[in-house]
Coordinates of C-alpha atoms in Angstrom, one line a residue:
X1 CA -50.3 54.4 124.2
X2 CA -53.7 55.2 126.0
X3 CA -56.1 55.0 123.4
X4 CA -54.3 53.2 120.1
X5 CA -57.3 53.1 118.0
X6 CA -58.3 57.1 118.7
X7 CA -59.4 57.9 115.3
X8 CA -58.0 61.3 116.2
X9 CA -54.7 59.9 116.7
X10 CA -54.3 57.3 113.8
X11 CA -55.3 60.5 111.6
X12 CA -51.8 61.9 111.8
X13 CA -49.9 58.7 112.2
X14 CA -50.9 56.9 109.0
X15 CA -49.8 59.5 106.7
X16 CA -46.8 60.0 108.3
X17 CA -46.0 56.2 108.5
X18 CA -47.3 56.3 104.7
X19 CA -44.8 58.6 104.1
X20 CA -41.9 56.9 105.8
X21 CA -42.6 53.5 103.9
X22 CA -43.9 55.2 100.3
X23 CA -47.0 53.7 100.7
X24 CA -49.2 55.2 98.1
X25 CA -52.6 54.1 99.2
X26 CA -52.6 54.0 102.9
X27 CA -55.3 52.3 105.1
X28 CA -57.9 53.9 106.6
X29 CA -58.5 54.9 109.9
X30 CA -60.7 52.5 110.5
X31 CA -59.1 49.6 109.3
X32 CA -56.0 49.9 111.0
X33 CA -58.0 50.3 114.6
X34 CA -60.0 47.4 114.0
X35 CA -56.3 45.6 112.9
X36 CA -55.3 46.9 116.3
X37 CA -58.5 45.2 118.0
X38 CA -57.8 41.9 116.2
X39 CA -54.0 42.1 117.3
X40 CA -54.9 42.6 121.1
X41 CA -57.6 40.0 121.3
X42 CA -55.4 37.4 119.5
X43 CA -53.2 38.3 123.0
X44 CA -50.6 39.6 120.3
X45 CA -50.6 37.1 118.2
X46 CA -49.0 38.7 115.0
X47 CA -50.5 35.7 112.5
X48 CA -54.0 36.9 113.1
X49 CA -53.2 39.6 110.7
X50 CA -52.4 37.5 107.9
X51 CA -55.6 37.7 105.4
X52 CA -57.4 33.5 105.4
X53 CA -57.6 32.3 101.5
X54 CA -60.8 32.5 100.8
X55 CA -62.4 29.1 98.3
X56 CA -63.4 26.0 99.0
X57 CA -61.4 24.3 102.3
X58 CA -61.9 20.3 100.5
X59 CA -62.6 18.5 97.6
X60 CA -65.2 19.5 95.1
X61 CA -65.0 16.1 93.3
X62 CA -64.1 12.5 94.6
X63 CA -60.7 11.1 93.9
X64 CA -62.0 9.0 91.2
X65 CA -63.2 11.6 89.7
X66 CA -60.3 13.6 90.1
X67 CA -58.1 10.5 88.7
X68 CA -60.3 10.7 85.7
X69 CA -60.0 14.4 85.4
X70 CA -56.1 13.5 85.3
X71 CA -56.0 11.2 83.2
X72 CA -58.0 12.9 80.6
X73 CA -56.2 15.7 80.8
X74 CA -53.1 13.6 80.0
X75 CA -54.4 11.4 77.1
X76 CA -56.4 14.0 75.4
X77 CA -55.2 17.4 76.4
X78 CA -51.2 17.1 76.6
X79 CA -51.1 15.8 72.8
X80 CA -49.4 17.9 69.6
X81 CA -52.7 18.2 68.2
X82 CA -55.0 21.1 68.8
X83 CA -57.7 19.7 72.0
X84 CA -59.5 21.9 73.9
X85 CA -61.4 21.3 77.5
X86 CA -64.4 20.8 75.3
X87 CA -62.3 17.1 74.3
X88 CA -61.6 16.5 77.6
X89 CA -65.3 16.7 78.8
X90 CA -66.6 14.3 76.3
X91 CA -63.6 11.9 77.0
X92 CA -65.1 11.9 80.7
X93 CA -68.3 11.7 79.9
X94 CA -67.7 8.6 78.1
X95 CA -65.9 7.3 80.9
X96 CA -68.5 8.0 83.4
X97 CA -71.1 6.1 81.5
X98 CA -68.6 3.1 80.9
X99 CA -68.3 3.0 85.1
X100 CA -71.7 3.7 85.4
X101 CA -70.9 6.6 87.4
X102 CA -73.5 9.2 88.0
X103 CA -73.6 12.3 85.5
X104 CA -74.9 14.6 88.2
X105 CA -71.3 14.1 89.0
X106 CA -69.7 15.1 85.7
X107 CA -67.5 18.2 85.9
X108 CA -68.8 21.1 84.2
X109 CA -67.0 23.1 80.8
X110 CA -65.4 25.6 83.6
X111 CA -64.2 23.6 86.5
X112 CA -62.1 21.6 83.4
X113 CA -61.2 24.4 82.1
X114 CA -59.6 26.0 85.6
X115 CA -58.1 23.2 86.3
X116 CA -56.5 22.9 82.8
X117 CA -55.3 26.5 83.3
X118 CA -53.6 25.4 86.5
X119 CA -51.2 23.5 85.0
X120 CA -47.0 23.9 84.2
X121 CA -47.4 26.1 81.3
X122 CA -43.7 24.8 81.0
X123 CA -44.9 21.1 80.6
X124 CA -48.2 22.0 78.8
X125 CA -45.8 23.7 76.0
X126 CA -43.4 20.8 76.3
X127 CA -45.9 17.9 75.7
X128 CA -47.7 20.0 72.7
X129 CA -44.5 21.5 70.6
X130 CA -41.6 19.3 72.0
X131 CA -38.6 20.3 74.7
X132 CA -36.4 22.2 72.2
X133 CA -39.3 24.7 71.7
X134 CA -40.4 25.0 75.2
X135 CA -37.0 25.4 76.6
X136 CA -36.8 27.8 73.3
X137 CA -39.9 29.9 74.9
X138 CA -39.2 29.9 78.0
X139 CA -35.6 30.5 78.6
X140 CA -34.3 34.1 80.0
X141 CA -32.2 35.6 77.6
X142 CA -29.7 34.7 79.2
X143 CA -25.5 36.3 80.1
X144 CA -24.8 38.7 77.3
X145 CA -21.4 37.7 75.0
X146 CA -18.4 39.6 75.6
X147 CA -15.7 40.1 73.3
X148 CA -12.8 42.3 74.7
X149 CA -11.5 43.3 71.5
X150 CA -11.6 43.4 68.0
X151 CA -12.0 40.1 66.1
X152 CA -11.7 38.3 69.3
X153 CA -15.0 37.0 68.4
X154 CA -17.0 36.4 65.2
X155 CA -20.5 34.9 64.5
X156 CA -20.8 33.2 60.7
X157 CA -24.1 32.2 59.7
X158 CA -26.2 32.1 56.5
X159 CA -29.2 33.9 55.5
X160 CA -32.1 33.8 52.9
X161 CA -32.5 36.5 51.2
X162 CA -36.2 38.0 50.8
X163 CA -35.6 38.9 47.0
X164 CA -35.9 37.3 44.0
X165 CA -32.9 38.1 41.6
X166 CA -33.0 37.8 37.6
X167 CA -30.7 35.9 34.8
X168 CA -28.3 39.0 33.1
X169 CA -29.3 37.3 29.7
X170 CA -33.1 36.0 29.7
X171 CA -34.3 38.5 32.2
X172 CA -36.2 35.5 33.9
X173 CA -36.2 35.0 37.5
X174 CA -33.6 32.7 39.4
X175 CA -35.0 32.6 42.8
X176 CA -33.7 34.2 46.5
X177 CA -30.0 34.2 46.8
X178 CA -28.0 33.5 50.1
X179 CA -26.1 36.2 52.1
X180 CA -23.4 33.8 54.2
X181 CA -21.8 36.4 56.6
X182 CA -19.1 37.3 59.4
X183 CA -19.7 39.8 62.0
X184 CA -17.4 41.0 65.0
X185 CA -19.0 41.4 68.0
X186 CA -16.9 43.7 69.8
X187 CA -17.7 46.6 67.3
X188 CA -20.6 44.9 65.8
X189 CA -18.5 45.4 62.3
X190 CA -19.2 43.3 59.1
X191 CA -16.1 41.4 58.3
X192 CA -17.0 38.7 55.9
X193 CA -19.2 38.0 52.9
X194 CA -20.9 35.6 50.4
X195 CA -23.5 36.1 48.2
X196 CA -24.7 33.3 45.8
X197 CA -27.5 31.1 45.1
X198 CA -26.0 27.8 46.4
X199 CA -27.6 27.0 49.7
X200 CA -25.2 26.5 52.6
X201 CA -22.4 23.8 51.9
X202 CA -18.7 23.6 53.0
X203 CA -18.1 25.6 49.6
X204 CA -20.0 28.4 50.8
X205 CA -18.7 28.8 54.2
X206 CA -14.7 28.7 52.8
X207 CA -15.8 31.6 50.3
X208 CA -16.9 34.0 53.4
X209 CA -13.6 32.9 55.3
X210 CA -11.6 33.7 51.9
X211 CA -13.4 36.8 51.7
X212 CA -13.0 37.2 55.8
X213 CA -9.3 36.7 55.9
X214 CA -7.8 38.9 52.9
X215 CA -10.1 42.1 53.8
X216 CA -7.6 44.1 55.1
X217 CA -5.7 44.4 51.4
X218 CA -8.8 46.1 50.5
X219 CA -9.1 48.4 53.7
X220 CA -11.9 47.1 55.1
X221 CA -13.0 45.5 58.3
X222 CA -12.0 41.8 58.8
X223 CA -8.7 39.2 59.4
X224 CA -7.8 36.7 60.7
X225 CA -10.4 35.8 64.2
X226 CA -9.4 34.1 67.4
X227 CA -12.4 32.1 68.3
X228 CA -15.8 31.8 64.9
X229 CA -19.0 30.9 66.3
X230 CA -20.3 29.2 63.2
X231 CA -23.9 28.0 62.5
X232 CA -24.5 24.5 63.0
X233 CA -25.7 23.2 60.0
X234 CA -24.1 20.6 57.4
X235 CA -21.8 23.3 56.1
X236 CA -19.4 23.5 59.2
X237 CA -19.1 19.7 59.7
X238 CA -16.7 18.7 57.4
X239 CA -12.3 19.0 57.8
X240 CA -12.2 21.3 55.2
X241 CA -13.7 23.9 58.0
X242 CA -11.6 22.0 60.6
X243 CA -7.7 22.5 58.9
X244 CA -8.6 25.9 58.4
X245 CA -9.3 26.4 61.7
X246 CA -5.9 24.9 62.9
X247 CA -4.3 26.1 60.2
X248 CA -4.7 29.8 61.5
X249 CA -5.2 29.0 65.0
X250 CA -8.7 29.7 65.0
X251 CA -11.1 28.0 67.9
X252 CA -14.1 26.7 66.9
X253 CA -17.2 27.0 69.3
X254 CA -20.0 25.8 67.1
X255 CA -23.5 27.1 68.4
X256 CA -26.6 24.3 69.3
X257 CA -28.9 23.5 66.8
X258 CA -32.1 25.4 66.5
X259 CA -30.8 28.0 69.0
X260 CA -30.4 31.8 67.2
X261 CA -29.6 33.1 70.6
X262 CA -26.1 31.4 70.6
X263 CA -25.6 34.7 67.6
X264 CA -27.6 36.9 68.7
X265 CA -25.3 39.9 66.8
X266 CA -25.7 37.9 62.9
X267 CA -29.0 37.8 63.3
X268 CA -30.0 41.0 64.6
X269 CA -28.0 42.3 61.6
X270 CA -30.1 40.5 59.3
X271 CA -32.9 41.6 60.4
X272 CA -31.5 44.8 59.9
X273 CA -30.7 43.8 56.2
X274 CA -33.8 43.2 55.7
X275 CA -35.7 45.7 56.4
X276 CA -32.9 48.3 55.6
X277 CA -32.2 47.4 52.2
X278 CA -33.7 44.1 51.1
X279 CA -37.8 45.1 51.2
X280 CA -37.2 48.6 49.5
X281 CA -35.9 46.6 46.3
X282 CA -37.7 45.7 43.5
X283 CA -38.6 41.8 43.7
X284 CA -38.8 41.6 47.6
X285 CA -41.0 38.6 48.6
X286 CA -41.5 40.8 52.0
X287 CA -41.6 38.6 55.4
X288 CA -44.8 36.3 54.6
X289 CA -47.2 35.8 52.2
X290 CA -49.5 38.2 54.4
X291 CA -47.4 41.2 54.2
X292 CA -46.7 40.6 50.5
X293 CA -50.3 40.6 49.7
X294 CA -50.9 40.6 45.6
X295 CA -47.3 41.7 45.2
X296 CA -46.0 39.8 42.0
X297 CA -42.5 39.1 43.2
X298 CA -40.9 37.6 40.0
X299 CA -42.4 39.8 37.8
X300 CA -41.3 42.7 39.4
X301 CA -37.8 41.8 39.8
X302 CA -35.4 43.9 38.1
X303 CA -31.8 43.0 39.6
X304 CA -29.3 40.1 38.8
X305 CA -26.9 39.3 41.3
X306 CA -24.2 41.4 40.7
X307 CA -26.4 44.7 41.0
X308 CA -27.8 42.7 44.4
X309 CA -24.0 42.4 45.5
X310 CA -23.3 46.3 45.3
X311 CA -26.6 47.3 46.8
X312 CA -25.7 45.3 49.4
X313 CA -22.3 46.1 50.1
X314 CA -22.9 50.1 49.7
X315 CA -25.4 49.6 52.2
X316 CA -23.0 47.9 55.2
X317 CA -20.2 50.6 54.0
X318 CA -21.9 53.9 53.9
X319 CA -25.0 53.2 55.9
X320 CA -24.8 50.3 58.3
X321 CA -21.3 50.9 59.5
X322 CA -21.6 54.8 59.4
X323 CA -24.7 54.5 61.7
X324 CA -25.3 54.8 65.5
X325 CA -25.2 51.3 67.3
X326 CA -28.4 51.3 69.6
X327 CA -25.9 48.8 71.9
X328 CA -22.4 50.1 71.7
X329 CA -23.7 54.1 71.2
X330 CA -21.0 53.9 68.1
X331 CA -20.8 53.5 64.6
X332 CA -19.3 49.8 63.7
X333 CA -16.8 51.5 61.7
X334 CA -15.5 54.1 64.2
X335 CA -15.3 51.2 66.9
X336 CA -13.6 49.5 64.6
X337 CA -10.7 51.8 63.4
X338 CA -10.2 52.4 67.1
X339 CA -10.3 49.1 68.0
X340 CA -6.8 48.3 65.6
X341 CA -5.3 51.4 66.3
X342 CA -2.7 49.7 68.8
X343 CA -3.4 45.8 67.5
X344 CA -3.2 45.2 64.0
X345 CA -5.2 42.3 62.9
X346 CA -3.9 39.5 61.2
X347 CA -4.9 38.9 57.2
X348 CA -3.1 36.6 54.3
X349 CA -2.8 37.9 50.6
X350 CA -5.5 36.8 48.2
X351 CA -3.3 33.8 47.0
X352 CA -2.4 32.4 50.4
X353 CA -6.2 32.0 50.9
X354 CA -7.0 30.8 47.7
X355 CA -4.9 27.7 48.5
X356 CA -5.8 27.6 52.0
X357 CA -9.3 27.9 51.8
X358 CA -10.1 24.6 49.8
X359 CA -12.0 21.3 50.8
X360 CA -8.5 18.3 51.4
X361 CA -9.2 14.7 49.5
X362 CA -6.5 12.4 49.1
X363 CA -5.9 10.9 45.6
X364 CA -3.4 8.6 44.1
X365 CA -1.0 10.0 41.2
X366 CA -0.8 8.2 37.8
X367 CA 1.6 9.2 35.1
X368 CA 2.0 12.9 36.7
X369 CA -1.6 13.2 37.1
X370 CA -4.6 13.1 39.9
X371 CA -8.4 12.6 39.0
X372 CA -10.9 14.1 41.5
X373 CA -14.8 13.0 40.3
X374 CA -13.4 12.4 36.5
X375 CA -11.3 15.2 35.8
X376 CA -7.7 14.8 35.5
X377 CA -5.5 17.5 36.9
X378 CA -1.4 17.4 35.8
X379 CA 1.7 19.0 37.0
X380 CA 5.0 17.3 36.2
X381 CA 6.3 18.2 39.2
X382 CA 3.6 14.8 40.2
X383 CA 6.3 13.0 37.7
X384 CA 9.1 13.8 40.4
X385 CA 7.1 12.5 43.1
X386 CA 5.7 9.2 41.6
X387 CA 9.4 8.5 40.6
X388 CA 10.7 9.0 44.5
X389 CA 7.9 6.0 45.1
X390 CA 5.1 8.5 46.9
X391 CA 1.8 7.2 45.8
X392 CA -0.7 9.1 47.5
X393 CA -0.9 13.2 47.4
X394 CA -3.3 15.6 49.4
X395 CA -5.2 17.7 46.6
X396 CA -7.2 20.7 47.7
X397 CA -9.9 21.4 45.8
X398 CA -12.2 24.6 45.2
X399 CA -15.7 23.2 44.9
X400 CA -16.2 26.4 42.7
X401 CA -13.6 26.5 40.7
X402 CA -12.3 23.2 39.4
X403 CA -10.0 24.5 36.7
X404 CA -7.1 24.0 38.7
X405 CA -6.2 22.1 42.3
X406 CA -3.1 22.6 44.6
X407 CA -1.4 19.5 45.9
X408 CA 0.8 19.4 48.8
X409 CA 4.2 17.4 48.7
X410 CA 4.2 15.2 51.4
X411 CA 8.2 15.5 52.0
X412 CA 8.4 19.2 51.8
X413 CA 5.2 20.8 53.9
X414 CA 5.8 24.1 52.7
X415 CA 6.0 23.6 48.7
X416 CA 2.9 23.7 47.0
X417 CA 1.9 22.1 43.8
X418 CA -0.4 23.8 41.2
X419 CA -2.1 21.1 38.8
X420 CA -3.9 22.2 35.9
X421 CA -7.4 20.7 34.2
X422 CA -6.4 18.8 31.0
X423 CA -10.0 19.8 29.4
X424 CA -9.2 23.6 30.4
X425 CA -12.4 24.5 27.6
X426 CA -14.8 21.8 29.9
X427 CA -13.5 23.3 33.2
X428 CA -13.1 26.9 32.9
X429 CA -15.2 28.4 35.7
X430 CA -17.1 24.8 36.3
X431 CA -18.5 24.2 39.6
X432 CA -18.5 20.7 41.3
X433 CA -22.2 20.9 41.2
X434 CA -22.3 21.3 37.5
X435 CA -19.3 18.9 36.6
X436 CA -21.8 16.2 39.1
X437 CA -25.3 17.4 36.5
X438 CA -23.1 16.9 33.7
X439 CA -21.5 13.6 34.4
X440 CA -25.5 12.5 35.4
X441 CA -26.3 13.5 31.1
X442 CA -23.4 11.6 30.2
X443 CA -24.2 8.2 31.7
X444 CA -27.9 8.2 30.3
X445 CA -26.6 9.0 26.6
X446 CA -25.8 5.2 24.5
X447 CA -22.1 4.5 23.8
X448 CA -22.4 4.5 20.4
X449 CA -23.0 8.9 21.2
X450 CA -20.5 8.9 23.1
X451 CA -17.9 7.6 20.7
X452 CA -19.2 9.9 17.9
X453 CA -18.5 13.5 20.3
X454 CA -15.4 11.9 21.0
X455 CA -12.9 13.7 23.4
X456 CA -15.1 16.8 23.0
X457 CA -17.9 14.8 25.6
X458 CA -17.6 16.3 28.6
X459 CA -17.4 20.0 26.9
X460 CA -20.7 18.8 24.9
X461 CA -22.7 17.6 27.9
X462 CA -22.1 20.8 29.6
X463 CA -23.8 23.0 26.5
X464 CA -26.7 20.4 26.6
X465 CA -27.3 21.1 30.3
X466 CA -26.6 24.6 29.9
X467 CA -29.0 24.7 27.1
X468 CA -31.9 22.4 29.0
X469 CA -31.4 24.7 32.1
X470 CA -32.2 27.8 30.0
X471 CA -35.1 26.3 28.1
X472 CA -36.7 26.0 31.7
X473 CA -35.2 22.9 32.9
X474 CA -35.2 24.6 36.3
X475 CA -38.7 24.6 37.1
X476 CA -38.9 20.7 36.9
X477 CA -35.4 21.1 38.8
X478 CA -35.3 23.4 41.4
X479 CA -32.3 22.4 42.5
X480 CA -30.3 23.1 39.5
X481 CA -31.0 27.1 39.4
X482 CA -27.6 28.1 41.0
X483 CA -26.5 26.8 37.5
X484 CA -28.2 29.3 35.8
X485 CA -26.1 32.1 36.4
X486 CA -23.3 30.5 35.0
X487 CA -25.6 30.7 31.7
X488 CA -24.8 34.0 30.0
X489 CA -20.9 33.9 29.4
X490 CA -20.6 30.2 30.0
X491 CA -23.5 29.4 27.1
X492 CA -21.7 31.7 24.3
X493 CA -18.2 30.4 25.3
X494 CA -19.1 26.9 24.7
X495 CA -21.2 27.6 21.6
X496 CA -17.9 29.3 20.5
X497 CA -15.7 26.3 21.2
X498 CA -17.9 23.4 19.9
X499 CA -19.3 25.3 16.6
X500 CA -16.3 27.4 15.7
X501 CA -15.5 27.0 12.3
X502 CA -11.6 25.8 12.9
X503 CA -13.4 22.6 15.0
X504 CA -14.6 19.7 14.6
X505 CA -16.1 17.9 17.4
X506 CA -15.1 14.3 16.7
X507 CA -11.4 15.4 15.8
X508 CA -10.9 18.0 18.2
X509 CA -8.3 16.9 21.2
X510 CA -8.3 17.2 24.4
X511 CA -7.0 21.1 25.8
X512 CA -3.4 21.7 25.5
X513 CA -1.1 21.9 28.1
X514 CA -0.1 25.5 29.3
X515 CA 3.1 26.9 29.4
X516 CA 5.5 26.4 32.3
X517 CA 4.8 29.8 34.5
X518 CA 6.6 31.5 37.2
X519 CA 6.8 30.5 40.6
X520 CA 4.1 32.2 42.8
X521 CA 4.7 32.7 46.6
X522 CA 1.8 31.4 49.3
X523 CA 3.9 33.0 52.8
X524 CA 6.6 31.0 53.3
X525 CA 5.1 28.5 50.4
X526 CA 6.4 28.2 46.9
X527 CA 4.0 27.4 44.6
X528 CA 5.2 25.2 41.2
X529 CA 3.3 25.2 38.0
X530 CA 4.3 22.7 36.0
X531 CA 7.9 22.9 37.1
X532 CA 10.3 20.1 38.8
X533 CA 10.5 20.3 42.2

């Protein structure tokens, strides 16, 4: 080329090399001849193009001072507490005048700061909130999870409710319930359920599995998973969890601690919840104090937990699972009834999971019975087995329900033994967290008490406690509020049973036994009530 930086010429090569390379804002004539200039004198040097960084070429500050710069930055700065670069100047300042080193040479407020704003944000987040929460921040979101079918895959975790629910009888307020709950991942259905004011516990976590496993009698969405990503918390470390799990060949992957990625699914259907159902009710407590502003949760509250329960599961039935999936571009349901066209899932009847889905404890038998915390269960079918020299039985136990346990004989795997309460008026309905308040009343009270209430003790304490709770014990015991919704049929039961006019409570015995009752079938277990084996 004759002339490479005719002005003429470079007119109708730039915008056609601009349009060969989409460049959007081309150079100017000019610049590129005086590019070509600098590229010829350079003797074709293509480097001499590359733009010089502009700044200072050396040091601003001496290496002492830069050391002290350093170390400031690392003994005041990098700290959990709130410092600014206003704390790091007057650390240096006093460092300076303990050196004696000029103050002409002191950094300024801005050359701290940039050099403060040069560093890791990475290991500034990790020195001030901790390496979970930085790695927290500042991960990608990482590989999506794939499930390839139906209940292939299912996330269990527990959530908070943000609503404040009401006692049936008094009308007073209980507190926020928890929602403990399954999801599938492949068609993002809801299979499980649990909704109750215990926090999460082993108890808890069994319920949503019952309720998980015996959903298909009811026609709806759920059965028996191959691998449940639980929640980490107390609730899924414990063997009760663990032998259901190998029981029904399920595998156990339990997400890290502190990581709500690891179930991405349960808790973007929470958040769902939320703002679907839960803040349109009467007695939400909304996200934060801010966005509840002078809203007067517990006094607006209007709903007990049983109306909560069948808001709640009307809304997952006819609106959550009827409704577009912004991810699959399907409704849960749909996916789902596709999904187990071909593959039916696996389920057990309710009274294969009611035995299965109990916490294990090993207990010795005595005289046909077994005690678990001080309540005595019998079956003389424990007669048989103490007489052929076994000692020690496996008793599962419903943390729930502790009017009854199921034992399993140790020759015969797949016999089941029912064993009844022998204080059936004490333990109808009692939880293990009531039976534990109630056992706590009874060792404060004198003997000489004791002796007068007689055999009637344990069913006496439980009134007292269910009267104490209702006469606001609860607000000087937070802990014992899940009791309170036991109140309403529990109270009037009790009251019926202690002051009936056929009773007295120092010469009343213990409950009588039941009847001998049928056999009932758990699969390929028989299940004996009070029958010989």
């Amino acid at each position: 080329m004759e002339h490479p930086t005719s002005i003429n010429l470079l007119s109708k090569l730039i915008p056609q090399i601009a349009s060969d390379i989409n460049d959007i804002n081309p150079p100017s004539c000019r610049t590129v001849a005086r590019w070509i200039n600098k590229y010829q004198s350079s003797s074709q040097n293509k480097l001499c193009l590359q733009n010089k960084h502009s700044g200072n070429r050396s040091l601003r500050f001496s290496p002492e001072i830069y050391q002290i710069l350093n170390q400031a930055i690392n003994e005041i700065y990098l700290k959990p507490e709130y410092r600014s670069g206003k704390d790091v100047l007057a650390y240096m300042l006093g460092r300076f005048m303990e050196q004696g080193i000029p103050l002409e040479q002191l950094p300024t407020l801005r050359s701290i700061q940039r050099h403060i704003k040069k560093l890791d944000p990475y290991i500034e987040f990790k020195m001030k909130k901790g390496s979970r929460i930085a790695k927290k921040k500042f991960q990608a979101a990482g590989k999506s999870i794939i499930s390839p079918f139906a209940l292939y895959m299912v996330e269990i975790d527990t959530h908070y409710l943000d609503l404040i629910v009401i006692d049936p009888k008094t009308k007073l307020a209980l507190g926020r319930p928890f929602l403990a709950c399954a999801i599938d991942i492949y068609s993002r259905a809801i299979v499980g359920t649990y909704i109750n004011m215990y926090p999460p516990s082993a108890a808890t976590t069994l319920e949503v599995i019952k309720d998980m496993i015996t959903r298909p009698n009811q026609k709806l969405p759920g059965g028996i998973p191959s691998i449940v990503i639980p929640d980490n918390g107390v609730e899924f470390k414990n063997n009760a969890l663990e032998r259901v799990c190998e029981q029904l060949k399920i595998t156990l992957t339990p997400s890290q601690v502190g990581t709500p990625n690891n179930k991405p699914h349960i808790e973007r259907f929470f958040s769902t919840l939320t703002h679907g159902i839960i803040q349109k009710l009467p007695g939400t407590t909304f996200s934060n104090p801010t966005n509840r502003g002078e809203y007067n949760s517990s006094k607006i509250a209007q709903l007990t937990l049983e109306q909560l329960k069948q808001y709640i599961d009307t809304w997952i039935h006819e609106v959550y699972h009827r409704s577009i999936h912004h991810t699959t571009g399907r409704s849960p349901i749909i996916m789902w009834q596709d999904a187990i066209e071909d593959i039916r899932p696996s389920f057990l009847t309710d009274i294969d999971a009611k035995i299965l889905c109990r916490r294990p404890i090993e207990r010795s038998i005595n005289h046909g019975q077994v005690r678990v915390d001080g309540i005595s269960y019998f079956s003389h079918a424990l007669t048989t087995l103490q007489a052929k020299g076994i000692k020690k039985v496996t008793v599962l136990i419903d943390d729930l329900n502790l009017n009854e346990v199921f034992i399993i004989d140790p020759d015969k795997k797949d016999v089941i033994i029912q064993a009844d309460s022998t204080n059936q008026d004490y333990t109808f309905r009692l939880t293990r967290i009531t039976h534990l308040e109630v056992q706590k009343l009874k060792k404060i009270q004198s003997r000489s008490d004791k002796q007068k209430i007689g055999p009637m003790s344990d069913l006496y304490y439980l009134y007292k406690l269910m009267h104490e709770i209702q006469t606001n014990l609860v607000r000087r015991k937070p802990r014992l509020k899940p009791l309170t919704l036991e109140l309403p049929k529990q109270l009037q039961r009790i009251e019926e049973q202690l002051f009936s006019k056929d009773k007295d409570i120092v010469e009343q015995p213990a409950s009588t036994i039941n009847v001998p009752t049928p056999i009932n079938q758990f699969g390929s277990l028989e299940v004996f009530k009070h029958g010989k084996i």
